[in-house]
Amino acid sequence: MSPSPKTLYEVLGLAPSATSDQIKTAYRKAARATHPDHGGSAETFHVIAEAYEVLSNPEQKAAYDLSLGRGSGGRPGSAAKPASSARTGYTGGGSVSPDEVLARTPRFVPDFSPGSPPVLPLALAGQQVHGTPRRPGFMARLGSGAGARYDGECLTVRLLERTFLPDYPAGRLVNGLHLPDRSPRGGNLNVGHVLLGGYRMAVLESQVASPGNYSWDGRHLRYRGKEVSIGRLPDAVRTLQDRFPECNVSGWVVLHSPNGNPFEPVIDYPPSLSRSAPAMVHIVNAGTLQRELKRFFSDGPQPNTVQLPVLGGLLDATVR
């Protein structure tokens, strides 16, 4: 006989009587240990994220407990179905497109009421775009390619404001972050953009690049056969993952064409590279970015949640 499937409580190493704080603590610990960027399994990380999605939502948790045949948890006949159906917030069955998932009304966590003031002022909590790209000094623009980066960041902000955020009410874009680097390299990190949605975080770096002849094999970006630096984006992803362990953090380098064509520069990918597999860093042109971000956020737990403490932490990093 095959072993009985684990309950969602067992996935997180909890008893059915666990409190909401214990559920959150267990999820953070398990997410940190199993995240693919830290050597864990993408499949295991996904199961843990789905378990937390159900157990952290009082309504979904109550329905799940009832499905076990007990009011406060137990062993189910199958744990996969409740977690899967709850992932997008729809319980009616059938396939749901990423556009439908992301278009739902945002839910703020923690919730607020007249007797429970919000973690952030309402004006900030409801605002989708925060901060602006950091304009480099004159000498920096001349000497280090900072001008191409700044111009690219401005293009990315306009792109997301025009084509992505209007269709994703829970998305929050924070620009121009300055973070202490927690990697062995130390120092400080200037991060172009962080896009927060649900329990996922996209770290974006931008560049205006010459069109054509780029290639990305999952580790190295090359232009006309010569390796091109992607800066400290991997360090930024690791730093934000450590700072916000409840989130799944991934990075994107966006290459904008100077001629305004969103599908240039052309980036070649080897057949062996899976474009949909979890990865620390992705390389895309402007025309591909929206599609990849939709998939990334719609596949995450509770994509229409705005985590106010996380948003507040990101906003703290924009203080100049």
C-alpha positions in Angstrom: 0.0 0.0 0.0 1.2 3.5 -0.8 1.7 5.8 2.2 -1.2 8.2 3.1 -0.6 11.7 1.7 0.5 14.3 4.2 -1.9 16.9 5.5 -1.1 20.5 4.9 -0.3 20.8 8.5 2.3 17.9 8.2 3.8 19.6 5.1 4.7 22.5 7.4 5.6 20.3 10.4 2.7 21.6 12.5 -0.1 20.2 14.6 -3.7 21.0 13.6 -4.0 23.2 16.6 -1.2 25.6 15.4 -1.8 29.3 15.7 -1.5 31.8 12.9 1.8 32.9 14.2 3.1 29.4 14.4 1.9 28.8 10.8 3.8 31.8 9.5 7.0 30.9 11.4 6.9 27.4 10.1 6.4 28.5 6.6 9.2 31.0 6.7 11.6 28.3 8.0 10.5 25.7 5.4 10.5 28.2 2.5 14.1 29.3 3.4 15.2 25.7 3.5 13.6 24.5 0.3 13.8 27.6 -2.0 15.4 26.6 -5.4 17.9 29.4 -5.2 19.2 28.0 -2.0 19.7 24.4 -3.4 16.2 23.2 -2.6 13.6 21.5 -4.8 11.2 23.7 -6.8 8.5 21.1 -6.4 8.8 20.9 -2.6 8.9 24.7 -2.4 5.7 24.9 -4.4 4.0 22.4 -2.1 5.0 24.4 1.0 3.8 27.6 -0.6 0.4 26.1 -1.4 0.1 24.7 2.1 0.8 28.1 3.6 -1.7 29.8 1.2 -4.5 27.6 2.6 -3.6 27.6 6.2 -2.9 31.3 6.4 -6.3 32.3 5.1 -9.0 31.8 7.8 -11.8 31.0 5.4 -9.7 28.6 3.3 -8.3 27.0 6.4 -11.8 26.4 7.9 -13.0 24.9 4.6 -9.9 22.7 4.5 -10.4 21.5 8.1 -14.0 20.5 7.2 -12.8 18.6 4.2 -10.7 16.5 6.5 -13.8 15.4 8.4 -12.8 17.3 11.5 -13.3 20.9 12.6 -9.7 21.5 13.5 -7.6 19.4 11.1 -6.7 15.7 10.7 -5.6 13.4 7.9 -7.4 13.9 4.5 -8.1 11.5 1.8 -6.1 13.8 -0.5 -4.3 17.0 0.4 -3.5 18.0 -3.1 -7.0 19.1 -4.3 -7.7 21.8 -1.6 -4.2 23.3 -2.0 -4.3 23.4 -5.8 -7.8 24.8 -6.0 -6.9 27.5 -3.5 -3.7 28.6 -5.2 -5.5 31.1 -7.4 -8.3 31.9 -5.0 -10.9 30.2 -7.3 -12.8 27.2 -5.9 -15.2 26.6 -8.8 -12.9 24.3 -10.7 -11.8 24.7 -14.4 -8.8 26.4 -15.8 -8.2 30.1 -15.0 -6.0 32.3 -17.2 -3.2 34.4 -15.6 -5.1 37.5 -16.7 -8.2 36.5 -14.7 -6.1 35.6 -11.7 -4.3 38.9 -11.6 -7.3 41.1 -12.3 -9.0 40.3 -9.0 -9.5 42.9 -6.3 -6.5 43.3 -4.0 -6.6 42.0 -0.4 -4.5 43.8 2.2 -2.6 41.9 4.8 -2.9 42.5 7.7 -6.4 43.7 7.2 -7.3 47.1 8.6 -10.5 48.7 10.0 -11.3 51.8 12.1 -10.2 49.9 15.2 -7.1 48.4 13.6 -5.0 51.1 11.8 -3.1 50.0 8.7 0.6 49.2 8.8 1.1 51.8 6.1 -0.9 55.0 5.4 -3.8 54.3 3.1 -2.4 56.6 0.4 0.8 54.5 0.3 -1.0 51.2 0.6 -3.2 51.9 -2.4 -0.5 53.4 -4.6 0.9 51.1 -7.3 4.1 52.9 -8.1 6.6 54.2 -5.5 9.9 56.0 -6.0 11.8 56.9 -9.2 14.9 55.6 -10.8 18.1 56.9 -9.3 19.6 59.4 -11.7 23.4 59.0 -11.8 25.8 61.9 -11.5 27.4 63.4 -14.6 30.7 61.6 -14.2 29.0 58.3 -13.5 27.0 58.7 -16.8 30.2 59.3 -18.7 32.3 56.5 -17.2 30.4 53.4 -16.3 27.3 52.8 -18.6 25.1 54.3 -15.8 23.4 56.4 -18.4 22.2 53.4 -20.3 21.0 51.8 -17.1 19.1 54.9 -16.0 17.5 55.3 -19.4 16.6 51.6 -19.3 15.0 51.9 -15.9 12.8 54.8 -17.1 11.7 52.7 -20.0 10.9 49.8 -17.7 8.8 52.0 -15.4 6.8 53.3 -18.4 6.4 49.8 -19.8 5.0 48.4 -16.5 2.8 51.4 -15.9 1.3 51.1 -19.3 1.0 47.3 -20.0 1.2 45.4 -16.7 0.1 47.3 -13.6 -3.4 48.3 -14.9 -4.2 44.6 -15.3 -2.7 43.7 -11.9 -4.3 45.8 -9.1 -2.4 44.1 -6.4 1.0 44.7 -8.0 3.3 47.2 -6.3 6.3 48.6 -8.1 9.1 50.2 -6.0 11.9 52.0 -7.8 15.4 53.1 -6.9 16.1 51.0 -3.9 19.4 51.2 -1.9 20.1 48.0 0.2 22.9 46.8 2.4 24.4 43.8 0.7 24.2 40.7 2.9 26.3 38.6 0.6 30.0 38.0 1.4 30.9 40.8 -1.0 29.3 43.4 1.4 28.8 47.0 0.6 25.6 48.4 -0.8 23.3 47.5 -3.6 21.5 49.9 -5.9 18.4 48.0 -7.2 16.5 49.4 -10.1 13.0 48.0 -9.4 11.2 45.5 -7.2 7.7 44.4 -8.2 5.8 42.9 -5.3 2.6 40.8 -5.7 1.2 38.2 -3.3 4.1 36.2 -1.9 6.3 36.7 -4.9 8.9 39.4 -5.7 10.5 40.3 -9.1 13.8 42.2 -8.9 14.3 44.0 -12.2 17.4 45.6 -13.7 17.2 47.5 -17.0 19.6 48.4 -19.7 19.4 50.1 -23.1 21.3 47.7 -25.4 22.3 47.5 -29.0 20.0 45.2 -31.0 20.9 41.7 -32.0 23.3 38.9 -31.2 22.6 38.4 -27.5 22.6 35.0 -26.0 21.7 33.7 -22.5 22.5 30.1 -21.4 21.2 30.5 -17.8 24.5 31.6 -16.4 26.2 33.9 -19.0 24.9 36.8 -21.1 26.9 37.4 -24.2 26.8 40.0 -26.9 28.5 39.1 -30.2 30.3 36.3 -28.4 31.7 38.4 -25.6 30.4 38.1 -22.0 28.3 41.0 -20.7 28.0 41.7 -17.0 24.6 41.5 -15.4 25.9 43.5 -12.5 25.0 42.5 -8.9 21.5 41.3 -9.6 22.1 37.8 -8.1 23.4 39.5 -4.9 20.2 41.6 -4.8 18.0 38.6 -5.3 19.8 36.7 -2.4 19.7 39.8 -0.2 16.0 40.3 -0.7 15.3 36.6 -0.3 17.1 36.6 3.1 15.3 39.8 4.2 11.8 38.6 3.1 11.9 34.8 3.5 8.1 34.6 3.1 8.5 35.6 -0.6 9.7 33.7 -3.6 12.3 36.2 -5.1 13.5 36.0 -8.7 15.5 38.4 -10.9 15.1 39.8 -14.5 17.4 41.7 -16.7 15.4 43.7 -19.2 17.2 44.7 -22.4 15.6 47.6 -24.2 16.3 48.4 -27.8 17.3 52.0 -28.6 15.0 52.0 -31.7 11.9 51.4 -29.5 11.1 47.9 -30.8 10.1 45.9 -27.7 11.1 42.6 -29.3 14.7 43.7 -29.8 17.5 42.9 -28.9 17.0 39.4 -30.1 18.1 37.0 -27.3 19.0 33.4 -28.3 18.4 30.6 -25.8 19.9 27.1 -26.1 17.3 24.3 -26.5 18.4 22.9 -23.2 17.4 26.0 -21.2 13.8 25.8 -19.8 12.3 29.3 -20.0 9.5 28.3 -17.5 11.7 26.6 -14.9 12.4 28.4 -11.6 15.6 30.4 -11.8 17.4 33.1 -9.9 17.9 35.3 -13.0 16.1 35.6 -16.3 17.1 37.7 -19.4 14.3 39.1 -21.5 13.5 41.9 -24.0 10.8 44.3 -23.2 8.2 42.4 -25.3 8.7 39.2 -23.3 8.8 40.8 -19.8 5.0 41.2 -19.4 4.3 37.6 -20.4 6.9 36.2 -18.0 5.8 38.4 -15.1 2.2 37.3 -15.6 3.1 33.7 -15.4 5.4 34.3 -12.4 2.8 36.1 -10.3 -0.3 34.2 -11.3 1.4 30.9 -10.4 2.2 32.1 -6.8 0.2 31.7 -3.7 -2.4 34.4 -3.1 -1.3 36.6 -6.0 -3.9 39.3 -5.2 -2.5 39.9 -1.7 -0.7 43.1 -0.9 1.7 42.4 2.0 1.8 45.7 3.8 4.8 44.9 6.1 6.9 43.7 3.1 5.8 46.8 1.0 6.8 49.0 4.0 10.2 47.3 4.2 10.8 48.0 0.5 9.7 51.6 0.8 12.3 52.1 3.6 15.0 51.1 1.1 14.0 54.1 -1.2 14.9 56.7 1.4 17.8 58.7 -0.1 
